[in-house]
PDB file of C-alpha atoms in Angstrom:
ATOM      1  CA  UNK H   1      40.515 192.126 140.901  1.00 43.00           C
ATOM      2  CA  UNK H   2      38.656 191.043 137.740  1.00 39.00           C
ATOM      3  CA  UNK H   3      39.653 194.273 135.968  1.00 39.00           C
ATOM      4  CA  UNK H   4      43.313 193.797 136.894  1.00 37.00           C
ATOM      5  CA  UNK H   5      43.251 190.195 135.685  1.00 38.00           C
ATOM      6  CA  UNK H   6      41.588 191.234 132.431  1.00 38.00           C
ATOM      7  CA  UNK H   7      44.256 193.894 131.834  1.00 36.00           C
ATOM      8  CA  UNK H   8      47.019 191.370 132.534  1.00 39.00           C
ATOM      9  CA  UNK H   9      45.523 188.835 130.118  1.00 36.00           C
ATOM     10  CA  UNK H  10      45.092 191.511 127.458  1.00 38.00           C
ATOM     11  CA  UNK H  11      48.691 192.605 127.860  1.00 37.00           C
ATOM     12  CA  UNK H  12      49.818 188.999 127.578  1.00 37.00           C
ATOM     13  CA  UNK H  13      47.969 188.488 124.318  1.00 37.00           C
ATOM     14  CA  UNK H  14      49.194 191.857 123.015  1.00 38.00           C
ATOM     15  CA  UNK H  15      52.833 190.910 123.676  1.00 40.00           C
ATOM     16  CA  UNK H  16      52.488 187.365 122.349  1.00 43.00           C
ATOM     17  CA  UNK H  17      52.909 188.265 118.649  1.00 48.00           C
ATOM     18  CA  UNK H  18      56.213 190.005 119.421  1.00 50.00           C
ATOM     19  CA  UNK H  19      57.547 186.761 120.843  1.00 57.00           C
ATOM     20  CA  UNK H  20      56.893 185.098 117.492  1.00 73.00           C
ATOM     21  CA  UNK H  21      58.882 187.613 115.497  1.00 91.00           C
ATOM     22  CA  UNK H  22      62.281 186.882 114.005  1.00 96.00           C
ATOM     23  CA  UNK H  23      64.781 188.851 116.076  1.00 96.00           C
ATOM     24  CA  UNK H  24      68.467 189.545 115.616  1.00 97.00           C
ATOM     25  CA  UNK H  25      71.135 190.469 118.136  1.00 96.00           C
ATOM     26  CA  UNK H  26      74.813 191.366 117.677  1.00 96.00           C
ATOM     27  CA  UNK H  27      77.480 190.497 120.202  1.00 95.00           C
ATOM     28  CA  UNK H  28      79.495 193.581 119.189  1.00 93.00           C
ATOM     29  CA  UNK H  29      77.110 196.224 117.758  1.00 95.00           C
ATOM     30  CA  UNK H  30      79.851 198.655 116.763  1.00 95.00           C
ATOM     31  CA  UNK H  31      79.834 200.149 113.242  1.00 94.00           C
ATOM     32  CA  UNK H  32      82.485 198.783 110.934  1.00 92.00           C
ATOM     33  CA  UNK H  33      83.522 195.914 113.199  1.00 93.00           C
ATOM     34  CA  UNK H  34      83.189 192.153 112.924  1.00 94.00           C
ATOM     35  CA  UNK H  35      80.269 190.818 114.917  1.00 96.00           C
ATOM     36  CA  UNK H  36      78.388 187.561 115.377  1.00 97.00           C
ATOM     37  CA  UNK H  37      74.710 187.972 114.540  1.00 98.00           C
ATOM     38  CA  UNK H  38      72.215 185.663 116.249  1.00 98.00           C
ATOM     39  CA  UNK H  39      68.800 185.267 114.638  1.00 98.00           C
ATOM     40  CA  UNK H  40      66.105 183.900 116.940  1.00 98.00           C
ATOM     41  CA  UNK H  41      63.525 182.116 114.773  1.00 98.00           C
ATOM     42  CA  UNK H  42      60.354 180.701 116.373  1.00 97.00           C
ATOM     43  CA  UNK H  43      57.901 178.325 114.751  1.00 95.00           C
ATOM     44  CA  UNK H  44      54.468 179.933 114.488  1.00 92.00           C
ATOM     45  CA  UNK H  45      52.518 177.839 112.011  1.00 94.00           C
ATOM     46  CA  UNK H  46      48.814 177.517 112.720  1.00 93.00           C
ATOM     47  CA  UNK H  47      48.747 174.148 110.955  1.00 95.00           C
ATOM     48  CA  UNK H  48      51.661 172.627 112.836  1.00 96.00           C
ATOM     49  CA  UNK H  49      54.034 172.891 109.867  1.00 97.00           C
ATOM     50  CA  UNK H  50      57.757 173.019 110.531  1.00 98.00           C
ATOM     51  CA  UNK H  51      60.064 175.895 109.621  1.00 98.00           C
ATOM     52  CA  UNK H  52      62.436 174.277 107.149  1.00 98.00           C
ATOM     53  CA  UNK H  53      64.323 177.210 105.677  1.00 98.00           C
ATOM     54  CA  UNK H  54      65.540 180.681 106.656  1.00 98.00           C
ATOM     55  CA  UNK H  55      67.078 183.206 104.284  1.00 98.00           C
ATOM     56  CA  UNK H  56      68.634 186.429 105.554  1.00 98.00           C
ATOM     57  CA  UNK H  57      69.644 189.315 103.304  1.00 98.00           C
ATOM     58  CA  UNK H  58      72.994 190.839 104.237  1.00 96.00           C
ATOM     59  CA  UNK H  59      74.023 194.454 103.494  1.00 92.00           C
ATOM     60  CA  UNK H  60      76.674 193.327 100.963  1.00 84.00           C
ATOM     61  CA  UNK H  61      79.220 192.422 103.609  1.00 90.00           C
ATOM     62  CA  UNK H  62      82.807 191.694 102.607  1.00 87.00           C
ATOM     63  CA  UNK H  63      82.824 188.297 104.293  1.00 88.00           C
ATOM     64  CA  UNK H  64      80.564 185.984 106.258  1.00 94.00           C
ATOM     65  CA  UNK H  65      80.931 182.731 108.175  1.00 96.00           C
ATOM     66  CA  UNK H  66      78.122 180.590 109.518  1.00 97.00           C
ATOM     67  CA  UNK H  67      78.168 178.512 112.679  1.00 97.00           C
ATOM     68  CA  UNK H  68      77.880 174.751 112.355  1.00 96.00           C
ATOM     69  CA  UNK H  69      74.262 173.795 113.079  1.00 96.00           C
ATOM     70  CA  UNK H  70      73.376 170.089 113.319  1.00 96.00           C
ATOM     71  CA  UNK H  71      70.539 169.135 110.982  1.00 97.00           C
ATOM     72  CA  UNK H  72      70.905 172.277 108.876  1.00 98.00           C
ATOM     73  CA  UNK H  73      73.089 173.303 105.954  1.00 98.00           C
ATOM     74  CA  UNK H  74      74.096 176.902 105.253  1.00 98.00           C
ATOM     75  CA  UNK H  75      74.770 178.436 101.853  1.00 97.00           C
ATOM     76  CA  UNK H  76      76.252 181.872 101.187  1.00 97.00           C
ATOM     77  CA  UNK H  77      75.133 183.815  98.121  1.00 97.00           C
ATOM     78  CA  UNK H  78      78.284 185.599  96.932  1.00 94.00           C
ATOM     79  CA  UNK H  79      78.657 188.409  94.416  1.00 93.00           C
ATOM     80  CA  UNK H  80      81.978 187.356  92.917  1.00 90.00           C
ATOM     81  CA  UNK H  81      82.389 190.527  90.857  1.00 92.00           C
ATOM     82  CA  UNK H  82      81.811 192.821  93.836  1.00 91.00           C
ATOM     83  CA  UNK H  83      83.564 190.553  96.320  1.00 91.00           C
ATOM     84  CA  UNK H  84      80.653 190.642  98.757  1.00 93.00           C
ATOM     85  CA  UNK H  85      78.135 188.267 100.346  1.00 95.00           C
ATOM     86  CA  UNK H  86      74.505 189.178  99.660  1.00 96.00           C
ATOM     87  CA  UNK H  87      72.587 186.614 101.681  1.00 97.00           C
ATOM     88  CA  UNK H  88      72.767 183.406 103.681  1.00 98.00           C
ATOM     89  CA  UNK H  89      70.256 180.549 103.535  1.00 98.00           C
ATOM     90  CA  UNK H  90      69.844 177.783 106.107  1.00 98.00           C
ATOM     91  CA  UNK H  91      67.995 174.654 104.963  1.00 98.00           C
ATOM     92  CA  UNK H  92      66.840 171.833 107.231  1.00 98.00           C
ATOM     93  CA  UNK H  93      67.591 168.210 106.499  1.00 98.00           C
ATOM     94  CA  UNK H  94      64.592 165.907 105.779  1.00 96.00           C
ATOM     95  CA  UNK H  95      62.558 165.357 108.939  1.00 94.00           C
ATOM     96  CA  UNK H  96      64.196 168.332 110.679  1.00 97.00           C
ATOM     97  CA  UNK H  97      62.557 171.699 111.359  1.00 98.00           C
ATOM     98  CA  UNK H  98      61.226 174.138 113.946  1.00 98.00           C
ATOM     99  CA  UNK H  99      57.809 173.231 115.303  1.00 97.00           C
ATOM    100  CA  UNK H 100      55.287 175.772 116.686  1.00 95.00           C
ATOM    101  CA  UNK H 101      56.493 174.894 120.197  1.00 94.00           C
ATOM    102  CA  UNK H 102      60.161 175.530 119.386  1.00 96.00           C
ATOM    103  CA  UNK H 103      62.618 178.182 118.302  1.00 97.00           C
ATOM    104  CA  UNK H 104      66.130 177.957 116.861  1.00 97.00           C
ATOM    105  CA  UNK H 105      69.186 180.193 116.877  1.00 98.00           C
ATOM    106  CA  UNK H 106      71.023 180.842 113.617  1.00 98.00           C
ATOM    107  CA  UNK H 107      74.440 182.527 113.859  1.00 98.00           C
ATOM    108  CA  UNK H 108      76.616 184.185 111.247  1.00 98.00           C
ATOM    109  CA  UNK H 109      79.739 186.295 111.651  1.00 97.00           C
ATOM    110  CA  UNK H 110      79.908 189.402 109.443  1.00 96.00           C
ATOM    111  CA  UNK H 111      81.502 192.816 109.268  1.00 93.00           C
ATOM    112  CA  UNK H 112      78.863 195.381 110.191  1.00 93.00           C
ATOM    113  CA  UNK H 113      78.312 198.442 107.973  1.00 91.00           C
ATOM    114  CA  UNK H 114      79.542 201.830 109.100  1.00 91.00           C
ATOM    115  CA  UNK H 115      76.074 203.158 109.909  1.00 92.00           C
ATOM    116  CA  UNK H 116      73.739 203.911 112.804  1.00 93.00           C
ATOM    117  CA  UNK H 117      71.745 200.707 112.260  1.00 94.00           C
ATOM    118  CA  UNK H 118      71.600 197.623 110.083  1.00 95.00           C
ATOM    119  CA  UNK H 119      68.573 195.774 108.722  1.00 96.00           C
ATOM    120  CA  UNK H 120      68.486 192.103 107.835  1.00 97.00           C
ATOM    121  CA  UNK H 121      65.303 191.181 105.913  1.00 98.00           C
ATOM    122  CA  UNK H 122      64.497 187.514 106.525  1.00 98.00           C
ATOM    123  CA  UNK H 123      62.351 184.957 104.733  1.00 98.00           C
ATOM    124  CA  UNK H 124      60.899 182.061 106.739  1.00 98.00           C
ATOM    125  CA  UNK H 125      59.680 179.029 104.794  1.00 98.00           C
ATOM    126  CA  UNK H 126      57.463 176.254 106.208  1.00 98.00           C
ATOM    127  CA  UNK H 127      57.111 172.601 105.292  1.00 97.00           C
ATOM    128  CA  UNK H 128      53.575 173.205 103.963  1.00 97.00           C
ATOM    129  CA  UNK H 129      54.862 175.797 101.473  1.00 96.00           C
ATOM    130  CA  UNK H 130      53.934 178.899 103.452  1.00 97.00           C
ATOM    131  CA  UNK H 131      56.425 181.766 103.171  1.00 97.00           C
ATOM    132  CA  UNK H 132      56.630 184.662 105.630  1.00 97.00           C
ATOM    133  CA  UNK H 133      58.804 187.681 104.803  1.00 97.00           C
ATOM    134  CA  UNK H 134      60.116 189.695 107.709  1.00 98.00           C
ATOM    135  CA  UNK H 135      60.915 192.917 105.849  1.00 97.00           C
ATOM    136  CA  UNK H 136      58.530 195.626 107.024  1.00 96.00           C
ATOM    137  CA  UNK H 137      59.975 198.898 108.342  1.00 94.00           C
ATOM    138  CA  UNK H 138      58.597 200.495 111.526  1.00 91.00           C
ATOM    139  CA  UNK H 139      55.290 202.309 111.042  1.00 94.00           C
ATOM    140  CA  UNK H 140      55.235 206.147 110.871  1.00 93.00           C
ATOM    141  CA  UNK H 141      53.856 206.356 114.410  1.00 92.00           C
ATOM    142  CA  UNK H 142      56.753 204.222 115.674  1.00 86.00           C
ATOM    143  CA  UNK H 143      54.670 201.124 116.268  1.00 91.00           C
ATOM    144  CA  UNK H 144      55.656 197.683 115.043  1.00 91.00           C
ATOM    145  CA  UNK H 145      54.230 196.278 111.797  1.00 94.00           C
ATOM    146  CA  UNK H 146      52.938 192.737 111.424  1.00 94.00           C
ATOM    147  CA  UNK H 147      56.216 191.406 110.023  1.00 96.00           C
ATOM    148  CA  UNK H 148      58.980 193.752 111.227  1.00 96.00           C
ATOM    149  CA  UNK H 149      62.404 193.528 109.638  1.00 97.00           C
ATOM    150  CA  UNK H 150      65.114 192.315 112.045  1.00 97.00           C
ATOM    151  CA  UNK H 151      67.262 195.315 112.936  1.00 95.00           C
ATOM    152  CA  UNK H 152      70.333 196.031 115.016  1.00 95.00           C
ATOM    153  CA  UNK H 153      71.067 199.470 116.450  1.00 95.00           C
ATOM    154  CA  UNK H 154      74.786 200.102 116.061  1.00 94.00           C
ATOM    155  CA  UNK H 155      76.289 202.070 118.920  1.00 90.00           C
ATOM    156  CA  UNK H 156      79.683 203.476 119.740  1.00 73.00           C
ATOM    157  CA  UNK H 157      82.415 204.225 117.248  1.00 70.00           C
ATOM    158  CA  UNK H 158      84.873 201.921 115.554  1.00 63.00           C
ATOM    159  CA  UNK H 159      88.030 201.552 117.596  1.00 53.00           C
ATOM    160  CA  UNK H 160      90.848 203.361 115.887  1.00 45.00           C
ATOM    161  CA  UNK H 161      93.750 201.221 114.905  1.00 35.00           C
ATOM    162  CA  UNK H 162      96.545 201.566 117.307  1.00 33.00           C
ATOM    163  CA  UNK H 163      99.404 202.877 115.173  1.00 34.00           C
ATOM    164  CA  UNK H 164     102.591 202.476 117.080  1.00 33.00           C
ATOM    165  CA  UNK H 165     105.715 203.827 115.520  1.00 35.00           C
ATOM    166  CA  UNK H 166     108.850 202.043 116.514  1.00 35.00           C
ATOM    167  CA  UNK H 167     111.762 204.447 116.497  1.00 33.00           C
ATOM    168  CA  UNK H 168     114.837 203.096 114.818  1.00 32.00           C
ATOM    169  CA  UNK H 169     117.697 203.413 117.187  1.00 35.00           C
ATOM    170  CA  UNK H 170     121.189 203.611 115.784  1.00 34.00           C
ATOM    171  CA  UNK H 171     123.567 201.892 118.117  1.00 38.00           C
ATOM    172  CA  UNK H 172     127.184 202.926 117.680  1.00 42.00           C
ATOM    173  CA  UNK H 173     129.695 200.156 117.582  1.00 42.00           C
ATOM    174  CA  UNK H 174     131.532 200.033 120.898  1.00 45.00           C
ATOM    175  CA  UNK H 175     135.000 201.560 120.827  1.00 47.00           C
ATOM    176  CA  UNK H 176     137.903 199.231 121.253  1.00 46.00           C
ATOM    177  CA  UNK H 177     138.344 198.672 124.944  1.00 47.00           C
ATOM    178  CA  UNK H 178     141.635 199.905 126.344  1.00 46.00           C
ATOM    179  CA  UNK H 179     144.085 197.282 127.475  1.00 43.00           C
ATOM    180  CA  UNK H 180     143.343 196.126 130.929  1.00 49.00           C
ATOM    181  CA  UNK H 181     145.691 197.456 133.598  1.00 49.00           C
ATOM    182  CA  UNK H 182     146.383 193.923 134.781  1.00 48.00           C
ATOM    183  CA  UNK H 183     147.457 192.847 131.288  1.00 49.00           C
ATOM    184  CA  UNK H 184     149.729 195.884 130.948  1.00 48.00           C
ATOM    185  CA  UNK H 185     151.220 195.160 134.352  1.00 47.00           C
ATOM    186  CA  UNK H 186     151.848 191.548 133.380  1.00 52.00           C
ATOM    187  CA  UNK H 187     153.604 192.668 130.164  1.00 51.00           C
ATOM    188  CA  UNK H 188     155.809 195.106 132.110  1.00 49.00           C
ATOM    189  CA  UNK H 189     156.619 192.453 134.720  1.00 52.00           C
ATOM    190  CA  UNK H 190     157.658 189.982 132.001  1.00 53.00           C
ATOM    191  CA  UNK H 191     159.973 192.584 130.431  1.00 53.00           C
ATOM    192  CA  UNK H 192     161.611 193.299 133.807  1.00 51.00           C
ATOM    193  CA  UNK H 193     162.172 189.602 134.349  1.00 54.00           C
ATOM    194  CA  UNK H 194     163.861 189.230 130.965  1.00 49.00           C
ATOM    195  CA  UNK H 195     166.133 192.212 131.695  1.00 51.00           C
ATOM    196  CA  UNK H 196     167.024 190.929 135.162  1.00 52.00           C
ATOM    197  CA  UNK H 197     167.788 187.485 133.768  1.00 54.00           C
ATOM    198  CA  UNK H 198     170.031 188.966 131.108  1.00 56.00           C
ATOM    199  CA  UNK H 199     171.888 191.020 133.720  1.00 55.00           C
ATOM    200  CA  UNK H 200     172.465 187.962 135.875  1.00 55.00           C
ATOM    201  CA  UNK H 201     173.853 186.041 132.882  1.00 57.00           C
ATOM    202  CA  UNK H 202     176.259 188.872 132.057  1.00 56.00           C
ATOM    203  CA  UNK H 203     177.347 189.133 135.689  1.00 56.00           C
ATOM    204  CA  UNK H 204     177.981 185.402 135.856  1.00 58.00           C
ATOM    205  CA  UNK H 205     180.004 185.521 132.654  1.00 59.00           C
ATOM    206  CA  UNK H 206     182.117 188.382 134.002  1.00 60.00           C
ATOM    207  CA  UNK H 207     182.727 186.485 137.237  1.00 56.00           C
ATOM    208  CA  UNK H 208     183.865 183.378 135.358  1.00 51.00           C
ATOM    209  CA  UNK H 209     186.186 185.429 133.178  1.00 59.00           C
ATOM    210  CA  UNK H 210     187.745 187.073 136.228  1.00 60.00           C
ATOM    211  CA  UNK H 211     188.396 183.743 137.932  1.00 53.00           C
ATOM    212  CA  UNK H 212     190.087 182.397 134.799  1.00 56.00           C
ATOM    213  CA  UNK H 213     192.337 185.395 134.547  1.00 59.00           C
ATOM    214  CA  UNK H 214     193.408 184.955 138.163  1.00 59.00           C
ATOM    215  CA  UNK H 215     194.311 181.316 137.658  1.00 57.00           C
ATOM    216  CA  UNK H 216     196.400 182.127 134.633  1.00 56.00           C
ATOM    217  CA  UNK H 217     198.281 184.717 136.653  1.00 47.00           C
TER     218      UNK H 217
END
């Protein structure tokens, strides 16, 4: 029982430093795509100093946008000539910071590089002037160094743009519609009526002329 407890306590103390590291996660870890990076920054000062600034180096991304964070201001370091963003720095307002019992989440939206992984070296500054740089690569044996660089493993492949070709359809103008049978029938009926009326008028005129000739006789 005592041995098991001792092992558990040892494991707890072994894992504790990892909890204090600056970590980064991506909501869409796909190469070449836009993703929101979340940096988890704990306070770990032995003197009780507050974390008052965080600077993160970006892999020369084309654009970056930071999330609004109450009590903190964010500044992007742009390379105007290259049209890229090199780093982002968050600075706490007076009286604001991350204590040893707290952690904070810093978010920035960037376009990830087209690679298998991305590293984001970070610099953590405390209110007492202490500066901790999180920029160490993994050790040759695969173990974690004292101040590991925040990394994101990029998986999958960029989604190919859906190129949809819209065929241009040539629609022929509709041919003139033939005259409707009903309209043709109406035209023929009107002509017959005019002819019949004319015949009746001629017949009536002939009848009147005949009667007049009889009376004269």
